[in-house]
GROMACS .gro file of C-alpha atoms in nm:
model
  454
    1UNK     CA    1  22.573   0.319   2.528
    2UNK     CA    2  22.286   0.116   2.485
    3UNK     CA    3  22.401  -0.194   2.716
    4UNK     CA    4  22.495   0.072   2.956
    5UNK     CA    5  22.128   0.222   3.011
    6UNK     CA    6  21.974  -0.113   3.003
    7UNK     CA    7  22.279  -0.184   3.267
    8UNK     CA    8  22.131   0.104   3.469
    9UNK     CA    9  21.765   0.044   3.429
   10UNK     CA   10  21.793  -0.316   3.536
   11UNK     CA   11  22.023  -0.192   3.837
   12UNK     CA   12  21.679   0.076   3.921
   13UNK     CA   13  21.437  -0.243   3.896
   14UNK     CA   14  21.670  -0.447   4.055
   15UNK     CA   15  21.700  -0.190   4.362
   16UNK     CA   16  21.314  -0.091   4.389
   17UNK     CA   17  21.202  -0.438   4.416
   18UNK     CA   18  21.461  -0.549   4.641
   19UNK     CA   19  21.524  -0.870   4.369
   20UNK     CA   20  21.921  -0.989   4.455
   21UNK     CA   21  21.837  -0.915   4.842
   22UNK     CA   22  21.554  -1.158   4.784
   23UNK     CA   23  21.826  -1.418   4.604
   24UNK     CA   24  21.616  -1.358   4.264
   25UNK     CA   25  21.708  -1.259   3.926
   26UNK     CA   26  21.469  -1.000   3.713
   27UNK     CA   27  21.505  -1.344   3.464
   28UNK     CA   28  21.370  -1.558   3.743
   29UNK     CA   29  21.106  -1.316   3.841
   30UNK     CA   30  20.957  -1.260   3.506
   31UNK     CA   31  20.894  -1.650   3.421
   32UNK     CA   32  20.764  -1.692   3.796
   33UNK     CA   33  20.512  -1.380   3.653
   34UNK     CA   34  20.451  -1.596   3.340
   35UNK     CA   35  20.383  -1.914   3.601
   36UNK     CA   36  20.120  -1.720   3.798
   37UNK     CA   37  19.922  -1.634   3.544
   38UNK     CA   38  19.856  -1.972   3.351
   39UNK     CA   39  19.783  -2.128   3.742
   40UNK     CA   40  19.482  -1.855   3.762
   41UNK     CA   41  19.397  -1.767   3.379
   42UNK     CA   42  19.128  -1.973   3.367
   43UNK     CA   43  18.896  -1.663   3.577
   44UNK     CA   44  18.875  -1.571   3.197
   45UNK     CA   45  18.685  -1.856   3.068
   46UNK     CA   46  18.494  -1.913   3.401
   47UNK     CA   47  18.399  -1.525   3.555
   48UNK     CA   48  18.235  -1.435   3.244
   49UNK     CA   49  18.043  -1.804   3.204
   50UNK     CA   50  17.942  -1.713   3.602
   51UNK     CA   51  17.823  -1.347   3.555
   52UNK     CA   52  17.739  -1.297   3.204
   53UNK     CA   53  17.420  -1.364   3.027
   54UNK     CA   54  17.585  -1.658   2.822
   55UNK     CA   55  17.571  -1.814   3.119
   56UNK     CA   56  17.271  -1.949   3.370
   57UNK     CA   57  17.215  -1.564   3.493
   58UNK     CA   58  17.055  -1.546   3.106
   59UNK     CA   59  16.920  -1.217   3.065
   60UNK     CA   60  16.964  -1.137   3.438
   61UNK     CA   61  17.336  -1.152   3.368
   62UNK     CA   62  17.634  -0.873   3.242
   63UNK     CA   63  17.748  -0.881   2.866
   64UNK     CA   64  17.973  -1.123   2.831
   65UNK     CA   65  18.224  -1.011   2.645
   66UNK     CA   66  18.232  -0.660   2.908
   67UNK     CA   67  18.282  -0.924   3.177
   68UNK     CA   68  18.583  -1.076   3.023
   69UNK     CA   69  18.777  -0.742   2.892
   70UNK     CA   70  18.684  -0.615   3.302
   71UNK     CA   71  18.786  -0.951   3.448
   72UNK     CA   72  19.096  -0.912   3.262
   73UNK     CA   73  19.127  -0.526   3.342
   74UNK     CA   74  19.043  -0.565   3.720
   75UNK     CA   75  19.374  -0.819   3.734
   76UNK     CA   76  19.594  -0.589   3.549
   77UNK     CA   77  19.494  -0.316   3.772
   78UNK     CA   78  19.525  -0.523   4.070
   79UNK     CA   79  19.790  -0.702   4.022
   80UNK     CA   80  19.987  -0.374   3.903
   81UNK     CA   81  19.922  -0.204   4.285
   82UNK     CA   82  20.014  -0.532   4.425
   83UNK     CA   83  20.319  -0.568   4.271
   84UNK     CA   84  20.487  -0.219   4.259
   85UNK     CA   85  20.338  -0.016   4.599
   86UNK     CA   86  20.287  -0.365   4.810
   87UNK     CA   87  20.610  -0.540   4.592
   88UNK     CA   88  20.485  -0.879   4.685
   89UNK     CA   89  20.462  -1.201   4.440
   90UNK     CA   90  20.106  -1.216   4.409
   91UNK     CA   91  19.823  -1.191   4.140
   92UNK     CA   92  19.454  -1.026   4.157
   93UNK     CA   93  19.154  -1.098   3.971
   94UNK     CA   94  18.740  -1.137   4.046
   95UNK     CA   95  18.751  -1.498   4.280
   96UNK     CA   96  18.597  -1.758   4.325
   97UNK     CA   97  18.304  -1.781   4.500
   98UNK     CA   98  18.252  -1.437   4.599
   99UNK     CA   99  18.137  -1.399   4.168
  100UNK     CA  100  17.888  -1.702   4.262
  101UNK     CA  101  17.763  -1.479   4.544
  102UNK     CA  102  17.716  -1.211   4.336
  103UNK     CA  103  17.605  -1.406   4.043
  104UNK     CA  104  17.312  -1.694   4.247
  105UNK     CA  105  17.282  -1.474   4.564
  106UNK     CA  106  17.277  -1.139   4.535
  107UNK     CA  107  17.124  -1.156   4.119
  108UNK     CA  108  16.886  -1.391   4.122
  109UNK     CA  109  16.807  -1.535   4.473
  110UNK     CA  110  16.760  -1.190   4.596
  111UNK     CA  111  16.689  -1.044   4.253
  112UNK     CA  112  16.847  -0.723   4.249
  113UNK     CA  113  17.017  -0.586   3.957
  114UNK     CA  114  17.371  -0.699   3.857
  115UNK     CA  115  17.421  -0.293   3.837
  116UNK     CA  116  17.273  -0.237   4.200
  117UNK     CA  117  17.549  -0.584   4.291
  118UNK     CA  118  17.834  -0.400   4.154
  119UNK     CA  119  17.782  -0.087   4.421
  120UNK     CA  120  17.748  -0.353   4.641
  121UNK     CA  121  18.056  -0.449   4.592
  122UNK     CA  122  18.253  -0.081   4.504
  123UNK     CA  123  18.158  -0.014   4.923
  124UNK     CA  124  18.280  -0.335   5.024
  125UNK     CA  125  18.592  -0.245   4.890
  126UNK     CA  126  18.626   0.114   5.012
  127UNK     CA  127  18.492   0.038   5.356
  128UNK     CA  128  18.804  -0.274   5.304
  129UNK     CA  129  19.076  -0.011   5.197
  130UNK     CA  130  18.942   0.177   5.518
  131UNK     CA  131  19.004  -0.092   5.709
  132UNK     CA  132  19.334  -0.194   5.569
  133UNK     CA  133  19.489   0.133   5.581
  134UNK     CA  134  19.417   0.202   5.972
  135UNK     CA  135  19.492  -0.025   6.292
  136UNK     CA  136  19.140  -0.164   6.279
  137UNK     CA  137  19.239  -0.421   6.048
  138UNK     CA  138  19.408  -0.620   6.311
  139UNK     CA  139  19.133  -0.602   6.540
  140UNK     CA  140  18.879  -0.737   6.287
  141UNK     CA  141  19.129  -1.041   6.199
  142UNK     CA  142  19.117  -1.083   6.544
  143UNK     CA  143  18.745  -1.056   6.622
  144UNK     CA  144  18.635  -1.340   6.368
  145UNK     CA  145  18.797  -1.732   6.538
  146UNK     CA  146  18.973  -1.924   6.269
  147UNK     CA  147  18.786  -2.205   6.287
  148UNK     CA  148  18.511  -1.983   6.162
  149UNK     CA  149  18.754  -1.832   5.856
  150UNK     CA  150  18.815  -2.167   5.760
  151UNK     CA  151  18.442  -2.310   5.788
  152UNK     CA  152  18.384  -2.024   5.576
  153UNK     CA  153  18.640  -2.034   5.291
  154UNK     CA  154  18.546  -2.468   5.277
  155UNK     CA  155  18.162  -2.359   5.280
  156UNK     CA  156  18.251  -2.197   4.983
  157UNK     CA  157  18.439  -2.483   4.808
  158UNK     CA  158  18.172  -2.727   4.864
  159UNK     CA  159  17.911  -2.435   4.708
  160UNK     CA  160  18.122  -2.340   4.403
  161UNK     CA  161  18.215  -2.729   4.369
  162UNK     CA  162  17.802  -2.769   4.345
  163UNK     CA  163  17.801  -2.513   4.057
  164UNK     CA  164  18.032  -2.675   3.898
  165UNK     CA  165  17.832  -3.029   3.942
  166UNK     CA  166  17.487  -2.880   3.857
  167UNK     CA  167  17.654  -2.710   3.550
  168UNK     CA  168  17.816  -2.991   3.398
  169UNK     CA  169  17.488  -3.219   3.416
  170UNK     CA  170  17.638  -3.442   3.669
  171UNK     CA  171  17.394  -3.321   3.972
  172UNK     CA  172  17.064  -3.227   3.809
  173UNK     CA  173  16.704  -3.154   4.026
  174UNK     CA  174  16.448  -3.403   4.115
  175UNK     CA  175  16.112  -3.329   4.250
  176UNK     CA  176  16.145  -3.632   4.499
  177UNK     CA  177  16.489  -3.572   4.638
  178UNK     CA  178  16.552  -3.222   4.569
  179UNK     CA  179  16.886  -3.320   4.307
  180UNK     CA  180  16.968  -3.675   4.157
  181UNK     CA  181  17.241  -3.774   3.932
  182UNK     CA  182  17.255  -3.668   3.588
  183UNK     CA  183  17.210  -3.845   3.289
  184UNK     CA  184  17.563  -4.030   3.152
  185UNK     CA  185  17.380  -4.017   2.813
  186UNK     CA  186  17.408  -3.669   2.716
  187UNK     CA  187  17.717  -3.551   2.537
  188UNK     CA  188  17.778  -3.247   2.742
  189UNK     CA  189  17.754  -3.407   3.062
  190UNK     CA  190  18.025  -3.692   2.931
  191UNK     CA  191  18.245  -3.396   2.783
  192UNK     CA  192  18.237  -3.178   3.175
  193UNK     CA  193  18.330  -3.571   3.276
  194UNK     CA  194  18.641  -3.591   3.063
  195UNK     CA  195  18.729  -3.246   3.114
  196UNK     CA  196  18.750  -3.336   3.468
  197UNK     CA  197  18.927  -3.633   3.459
  198UNK     CA  198  19.173  -3.468   3.227
  199UNK     CA  199  19.218  -3.188   3.464
  200UNK     CA  200  19.271  -3.383   3.748
  201UNK     CA  201  19.544  -3.556   3.591
  202UNK     CA  202  19.739  -3.252   3.493
  203UNK     CA  203  19.713  -3.154   3.871
  204UNK     CA  204  19.884  -3.464   3.993
  205UNK     CA  205  20.130  -3.419   3.704
  206UNK     CA  206  20.126  -3.103   3.866
  207UNK     CA  207  20.193  -2.891   3.627
  208UNK     CA  208  20.183  -2.572   3.607
  209UNK     CA  209  19.812  -2.391   3.428
  210UNK     CA  210  19.657  -2.766   3.519
  211UNK     CA  211  19.349  -2.607   3.511
  212UNK     CA  212  19.350  -2.377   3.187
  213UNK     CA  213  19.516  -2.709   3.046
  214UNK     CA  214  19.226  -2.865   3.148
  215UNK     CA  215  19.022  -2.618   3.004
  216UNK     CA  216  19.150  -2.590   2.693
  217UNK     CA  217  19.160  -2.973   2.633
  218UNK     CA  218  18.804  -3.039   2.681
  219UNK     CA  219  18.747  -2.727   2.443
  220UNK     CA  220  18.907  -2.888   2.163
  221UNK     CA  221  18.744  -3.233   2.263
  222UNK     CA  222  18.422  -3.042   2.234
  223UNK     CA  223  18.491  -2.879   1.874
  224UNK     CA  224  18.565  -3.239   1.750
  225UNK     CA  225  18.244  -3.394   1.875
  226UNK     CA  226  18.041  -3.096   1.793
  227UNK     CA  227  17.979  -2.971   2.122
  228UNK     CA  228  18.128  -2.684   2.128
  229UNK     CA  229  18.171  -2.432   1.807
  230UNK     CA  230  18.470  -2.334   1.735
  231UNK     CA  231  18.605  -1.965   1.742
  232UNK     CA  232  18.505  -1.723   1.491
  233UNK     CA  233  18.882  -1.576   1.483
  234UNK     CA  234  19.190  -1.608   1.722
  235UNK     CA  235  19.226  -1.237   1.852
  236UNK     CA  236  18.994  -0.880   1.870
  237UNK     CA  237  19.057  -0.522   2.023
  238UNK     CA  238  18.860  -0.533   2.367
  239UNK     CA  239  18.573  -0.382   2.374
  240UNK     CA  240  18.231  -0.379   2.584
  241UNK     CA  241  18.359  -0.175   2.848
  242UNK     CA  242  18.067   0.080   2.788
  243UNK     CA  243  17.802  -0.122   2.882
  244UNK     CA  244  17.960  -0.161   3.258
  245UNK     CA  245  18.198   0.108   3.336
  246UNK     CA  246  18.065   0.333   3.581
  247UNK     CA  247  17.717   0.160   3.641
  248UNK     CA  248  17.908   0.078   4.032
  249UNK     CA  249  17.870   0.480   4.058
  250UNK     CA  250  17.600   0.587   3.934
  251UNK     CA  251  17.364   0.306   4.102
  252UNK     CA  252  17.572   0.353   4.463
  253UNK     CA  253  17.306   0.601   4.629
  254UNK     CA  254  17.012   0.258   4.620
  255UNK     CA  255  17.261   0.080   4.779
  256UNK     CA  256  17.181   0.282   5.149
  257UNK     CA  257  16.773   0.237   5.072
  258UNK     CA  258  16.735  -0.114   4.998
  259UNK     CA  259  16.800  -0.294   5.304
  260UNK     CA  260  16.920  -0.608   5.132
  261UNK     CA  261  17.211  -0.478   5.032
  262UNK     CA  262  17.318  -0.457   5.429
  263UNK     CA  263  17.344  -0.857   5.454
  264UNK     CA  264  17.585  -0.847   5.086
  265UNK     CA  265  17.798  -0.574   5.087
  266UNK     CA  266  17.905  -0.787   5.478
  267UNK     CA  267  17.937  -1.058   5.313
  268UNK     CA  268  18.094  -0.939   5.076
  269UNK     CA  269  18.325  -0.744   5.285
  270UNK     CA  270  18.381  -1.048   5.550
  271UNK     CA  271  18.454  -1.291   5.261
  272UNK     CA  272  18.681  -1.068   5.052
  273UNK     CA  273  18.887  -0.923   5.379
  274UNK     CA  274  18.999  -1.252   5.536
  275UNK     CA  275  19.016  -1.422   5.215
  276UNK     CA  276  19.292  -1.139   5.118
  277UNK     CA  277  19.481  -1.146   5.460
  278UNK     CA  278  19.447  -1.513   5.416
  279UNK     CA  279  19.572  -1.560   5.074
  280UNK     CA  280  19.867  -1.268   5.142
  281UNK     CA  281  20.066  -1.445   5.447
  282UNK     CA  282  20.000  -1.784   5.262
  283UNK     CA  283  20.194  -1.702   4.947
  284UNK     CA  284  20.436  -1.499   5.170
  285UNK     CA  285  20.466  -1.791   5.383
  286UNK     CA  286  20.608  -1.990   5.116
  287UNK     CA  287  20.788  -1.733   4.953
  288UNK     CA  288  20.985  -1.699   5.311
  289UNK     CA  289  20.861  -1.346   5.336
  290UNK     CA  290  20.709  -1.320   5.674
  291UNK     CA  291  20.932  -1.218   5.991
  292UNK     CA  292  21.067  -1.378   6.220
  293UNK     CA  293  20.768  -1.348   6.438
  294UNK     CA  294  20.504  -1.472   6.139
  295UNK     CA  295  20.412  -1.128   6.056
  296UNK     CA  296  20.386  -0.974   5.709
  297UNK     CA  297  20.574  -0.654   5.620
  298UNK     CA  298  20.379  -0.363   5.474
  299UNK     CA  299  20.046  -0.557   5.564
  300UNK     CA  300  19.826  -0.224   5.541
  301UNK     CA  301  19.984  -0.168   5.147
  302UNK     CA  302  19.926  -0.545   5.033
  303UNK     CA  303  19.552  -0.556   5.198
  304UNK     CA  304  19.480  -0.220   5.081
  305UNK     CA  305  19.630  -0.372   4.725
  306UNK     CA  306  19.330  -0.602   4.804
  307UNK     CA  307  19.037  -0.340   4.826
  308UNK     CA  308  19.191  -0.124   4.555
  309UNK     CA  309  19.132  -0.396   4.352
  310UNK     CA  310  18.801  -0.514   4.438
  311UNK     CA  311  18.677  -0.077   4.395
  312UNK     CA  312  18.810  -0.092   4.073
  313UNK     CA  313  18.723  -0.408   3.974
  314UNK     CA  314  18.357  -0.279   4.040
  315UNK     CA  315  18.375   0.058   3.847
  316UNK     CA  316  18.482  -0.131   3.576
  317UNK     CA  317  18.236  -0.380   3.612
  318UNK     CA  318  18.306  -0.721   3.740
  319UNK     CA  319  18.296  -0.879   4.095
  320UNK     CA  320  18.503  -0.860   4.399
  321UNK     CA  321  18.859  -0.848   4.250
  322UNK     CA  322  19.100  -1.076   4.525
  323UNK     CA  323  19.437  -1.197   4.616
  324UNK     CA  324  19.462  -1.534   4.395
  325UNK     CA  325  19.628  -1.813   4.653
  326UNK     CA  326  19.755  -1.975   4.212
  327UNK     CA  327  20.022  -1.726   4.314
  328UNK     CA  328  20.192  -1.995   4.507
  329UNK     CA  329  20.259  -2.120   4.202
  330UNK     CA  330  20.435  -1.824   4.017
  331UNK     CA  331  20.604  -1.853   4.397
  332UNK     CA  332  20.761  -2.214   4.342
  333UNK     CA  333  20.909  -2.096   4.039
  334UNK     CA  334  21.119  -1.849   4.201
  335UNK     CA  335  20.882  -1.550   4.255
  336UNK     CA  336  20.969  -1.375   4.550
  337UNK     CA  337  20.942  -1.003   4.450
  338UNK     CA  338  20.668  -0.691   4.285
  339UNK     CA  339  20.840  -0.800   3.963
  340UNK     CA  340  20.638  -1.102   3.968
  341UNK     CA  341  20.310  -0.923   3.999
  342UNK     CA  342  20.451  -0.667   3.718
  343UNK     CA  343  20.525  -0.969   3.458
  344UNK     CA  344  20.130  -1.182   3.532
  345UNK     CA  345  20.002  -0.869   3.488
  346UNK     CA  346  20.132  -0.799   3.108
  347UNK     CA  347  20.003  -1.137   3.056
  348UNK     CA  348  19.687  -1.019   3.171
  349UNK     CA  349  19.692  -0.759   2.973
  350UNK     CA  350  19.749  -0.947   2.616
  351UNK     CA  351  19.506  -1.202   2.678
  352UNK     CA  352  19.277  -0.888   2.660
  353UNK     CA  353  19.303  -0.922   2.254
  354UNK     CA  354  19.216  -1.280   2.261
  355UNK     CA  355  18.819  -1.264   2.338
  356UNK     CA  356  18.705  -1.461   2.046
  357UNK     CA  357  18.871  -1.774   2.188
  358UNK     CA  358  18.756  -1.724   2.514
  359UNK     CA  359  18.455  -1.687   2.427
  360UNK     CA  360  18.411  -2.038   2.281
  361UNK     CA  361  18.487  -2.183   2.612
  362UNK     CA  362  18.295  -1.937   2.817
  363UNK     CA  363  17.995  -1.999   2.603
  364UNK     CA  364  17.969  -2.350   2.697
  365UNK     CA  365  17.943  -2.441   3.084
  366UNK     CA  366  18.027  -2.814   3.054
  367UNK     CA  367  18.366  -2.735   2.973
  368UNK     CA  368  18.455  -2.462   3.259
  369UNK     CA  369  18.246  -2.669   3.521
  370UNK     CA  370  18.558  -2.928   3.536
  371UNK     CA  371  18.802  -2.584   3.671
  372UNK     CA  372  18.463  -2.479   3.953
  373UNK     CA  373  18.477  -2.821   4.097
  374UNK     CA  374  18.881  -2.838   4.111
  375UNK     CA  375  18.859  -2.490   4.266
  376UNK     CA  376  18.642  -2.606   4.463
  377UNK     CA  377  18.792  -2.906   4.570
  378UNK     CA  378  19.139  -2.713   4.640
  379UNK     CA  379  18.957  -2.458   4.874
  380UNK     CA  380  18.739  -2.760   5.077
  381UNK     CA  381  19.088  -2.842   5.189
  382UNK     CA  382  19.001  -2.596   5.469
  383UNK     CA  383  18.811  -2.851   5.629
  384UNK     CA  384  19.140  -3.073   5.754
  385UNK     CA  385  19.239  -2.765   5.989
  386UNK     CA  386  18.901  -2.732   6.173
  387UNK     CA  387  18.951  -2.875   6.536
  388UNK     CA  388  18.616  -3.111   6.460
  389UNK     CA  389  18.678  -3.291   6.793
  390UNK     CA  390  18.571  -2.978   6.963
  391UNK     CA  391  18.168  -2.925   6.968
  392UNK     CA  392  18.241  -2.577   7.044
  393UNK     CA  393  18.402  -2.531   6.674
  394UNK     CA  394  18.268  -2.809   6.470
  395UNK     CA  395  17.918  -2.788   6.518
  396UNK     CA  396  17.934  -2.395   6.363
  397UNK     CA  397  18.159  -2.479   6.136
  398UNK     CA  398  17.987  -2.784   5.990
  399UNK     CA  399  17.646  -2.531   5.963
  400UNK     CA  400  17.843  -2.276   5.798
  401UNK     CA  401  17.978  -2.576   5.542
  402UNK     CA  402  17.670  -2.738   5.487
  403UNK     CA  403  17.419  -2.455   5.449
  404UNK     CA  404  17.575  -2.311   5.141
  405UNK     CA  405  17.530  -2.512   4.882
  406UNK     CA  406  17.193  -2.654   5.049
  407UNK     CA  407  17.041  -2.299   5.090
  408UNK     CA  408  17.221  -2.223   4.753
  409UNK     CA  409  17.369  -1.914   4.902
  410UNK     CA  410  17.714  -1.807   5.066
  411UNK     CA  411  17.518  -1.572   5.266
  412UNK     CA  412  17.264  -1.782   5.454
  413UNK     CA  413  17.557  -2.057   5.552
  414UNK     CA  414  17.829  -1.727   5.671
  415UNK     CA  415  17.476  -1.593   5.878
  416UNK     CA  416  17.386  -1.926   6.056
  417UNK     CA  417  17.734  -2.039   6.174
  418UNK     CA  418  17.835  -1.681   6.290
  419UNK     CA  419  17.466  -1.705   6.459
  420UNK     CA  420  17.517  -2.037   6.620
  421UNK     CA  421  17.968  -1.995   6.724
  422UNK     CA  422  17.814  -1.726   7.066
  423UNK     CA  423  17.534  -1.899   7.163
  424UNK     CA  424  17.774  -2.252   7.209
  425UNK     CA  425  18.004  -2.056   7.336
  426UNK     CA  426  17.840  -1.892   7.611
  427UNK     CA  427  17.644  -2.202   7.713
  428UNK     CA  428  18.047  -2.372   7.723
  429UNK     CA  429  18.107  -2.076   7.945
  430UNK     CA  430  18.378  -1.905   7.752
  431UNK     CA  431  18.143  -1.610   7.693
  432UNK     CA  432  18.416  -1.332   7.787
  433UNK     CA  433  18.553  -1.496   7.455
  434UNK     CA  434  18.360  -1.406   7.208
  435UNK     CA  435  18.455  -1.070   7.066
  436UNK     CA  436  18.191  -0.754   7.120
  437UNK     CA  437  18.223  -0.746   6.646
  438UNK     CA  438  18.080  -1.172   6.704
  439UNK     CA  439  17.749  -0.978   6.890
  440UNK     CA  440  17.724  -0.743   6.660
  441UNK     CA  441  17.696  -0.964   6.403
  442UNK     CA  442  17.477  -1.155   6.550
  443UNK     CA  443  17.253  -0.871   6.597
  444UNK     CA  444  17.230  -0.839   6.180
  445UNK     CA  445  17.198  -1.170   6.125
  446UNK     CA  446  16.900  -1.193   6.315
  447UNK     CA  447  16.772  -0.944   6.162
  448UNK     CA  448  16.841  -1.002   5.828
  449UNK     CA  449  16.668  -1.409   5.865
  450UNK     CA  450  16.343  -1.222   6.026
  451UNK     CA  451  16.313  -0.991   5.821
  452UNK     CA  452  16.513  -1.007   5.453
  453UNK     CA  453  16.591  -1.361   5.403
  454UNK     CA  454  16.412  -1.519   5.120
   0.00000   0.00000   0.00000
């Protein structure tokens, strides 16, 4: 009797996700979800460090435990929607790069409170959802040239790597030269360097979860050397969301009265929309799930799942939630359907109870810095796809990439690059190739630099 019930349940799961049709098995899908979780679980340590009050933001940051819980809940919600509705083997979590934009550009540079920044994230998610479920999504995707999309991704990679080098103490401020090599006699700097070496070795060996293992190994060495304190315990009940939940909704009216929020919402929407679309297509291509003409089935559901993750994450209390390219690790392990995503969501739900362990890691920037540097390296691979021999692409792409770390602002990099692109295209005699959306952005970004940028 029990065997029959299990067999029928397994058959329904198979039929719903199309597991057999994709040449996979339930067991393989569940294992693939585990691999995906291991590959991206570092976000549970890094995101609280970037956004939390125990990290560089200090008292301007959000309560660290609340960020940890919100990170896990947002990952569970976004990944379940992707797995159960869009049925793709793609996991979601608060994105690297956009969390840095949230913390360092919006909160620190612009002086916008984190509550209002969450409202901007929520609004960007709502707009994203509207674009995703309508045919406007194709027009928007085609409006921005691929070369600029690549430049934005690479620039964010350099920015994230710079943050990691700064957190590690490898790069420090200098009045004469602006930046300088850090003090390698400092214990935390040496610990970060060791962590970077270990993480790179794990990645070269192609270990699934290499970034997580690097963080754990660095933390253990730090505990042995006395640079990292021992955890107070192993498990605890999730809490802290009472401090962040709903703040995005409460402060949403402020978004419409603060002119600075225009560029904030546009940047969040731009990066999330194109990064999400690019990641989904990349993972689907790796899994052999694209149609014969290279398109993504259920593209509307997939992109809408990303936007729902962003909106839900903002309401819960974290920065933009987006599809993770680390999902390719699960695909490489055989994942082909939404059951892989459901499996990854289960592990994020379980991880929610291990805050004491992640808190120790998140509280020491030197431990998480190697993860930021490595993620920056991975994101910067897009540099190789830019057509550098064509100046009409090379110049705006270079300006986009270089301005992000040098001005310590993702928004500045995007704005500068997208201002140069149409001007150069006109000079090249290719004005007709510039989409009207690009000219609208030129007006917005000019207003930003003249009236809002600081």
